[in-house]
Coordinates of C-alpha atoms in Angstrom, one line a residue:
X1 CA 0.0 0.0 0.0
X2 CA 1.2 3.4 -0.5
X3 CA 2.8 5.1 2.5
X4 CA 1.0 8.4 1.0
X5 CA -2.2 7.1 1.1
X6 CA -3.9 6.8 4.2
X7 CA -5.2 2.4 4.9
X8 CA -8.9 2.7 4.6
X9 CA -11.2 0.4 6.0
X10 CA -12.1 -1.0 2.7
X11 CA -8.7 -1.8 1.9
X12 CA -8.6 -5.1 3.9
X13 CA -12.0 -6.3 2.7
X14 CA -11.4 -5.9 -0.5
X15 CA -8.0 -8.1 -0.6
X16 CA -9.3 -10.8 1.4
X17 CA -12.3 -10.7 -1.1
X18 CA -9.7 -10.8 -3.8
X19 CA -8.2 -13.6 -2.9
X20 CA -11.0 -15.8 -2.2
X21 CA -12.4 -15.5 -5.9
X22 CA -9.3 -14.4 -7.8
X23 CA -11.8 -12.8 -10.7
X24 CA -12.8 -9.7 -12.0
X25 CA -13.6 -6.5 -9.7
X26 CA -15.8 -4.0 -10.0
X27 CA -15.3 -1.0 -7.5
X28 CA -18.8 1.5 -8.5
X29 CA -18.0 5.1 -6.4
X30 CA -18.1 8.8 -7.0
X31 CA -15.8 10.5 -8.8
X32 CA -12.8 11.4 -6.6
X33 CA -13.4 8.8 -3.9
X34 CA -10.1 6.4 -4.5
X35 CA -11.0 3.9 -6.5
X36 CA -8.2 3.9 -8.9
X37 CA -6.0 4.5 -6.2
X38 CA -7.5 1.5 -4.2
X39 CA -7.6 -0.7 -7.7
X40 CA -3.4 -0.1 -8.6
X41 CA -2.5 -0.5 -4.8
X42 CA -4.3 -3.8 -4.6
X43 CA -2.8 -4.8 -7.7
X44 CA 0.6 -3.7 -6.6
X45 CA 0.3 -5.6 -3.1
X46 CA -0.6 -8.9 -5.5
X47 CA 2.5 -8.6 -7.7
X48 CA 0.0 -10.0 -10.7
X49 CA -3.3 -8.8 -12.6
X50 CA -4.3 -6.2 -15.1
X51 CA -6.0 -2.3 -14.4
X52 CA -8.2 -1.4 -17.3
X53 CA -10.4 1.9 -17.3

């Protein structure tokens, strides 16, 4: 996870959710609320997958 960006309670959920199904995500959200953030920092913490927009 980025040290700039503050661990949000999401964060955890979402990786354990991850890793139990190993599929496709969707993350729906407001514009500016993190979720491309969230989406590369997951992938980052995985070593593996793809980000498209």
């Amino acid at each position: 996870m980025d040290d700039s960006i503050e661990k949000r309670y999401l964060t955890d959920f979402l990786q354990s959710l991850a890793l139990q199904r190993g599929k496709m995500a969707f993350l729906p959200g407001p514009r500016q609320a993190g979720k491309t953030t969230l989406a590369k920092n997951l992938l980052k913490s995985f070593g593996q997958g793809q980000y498209y927009t």
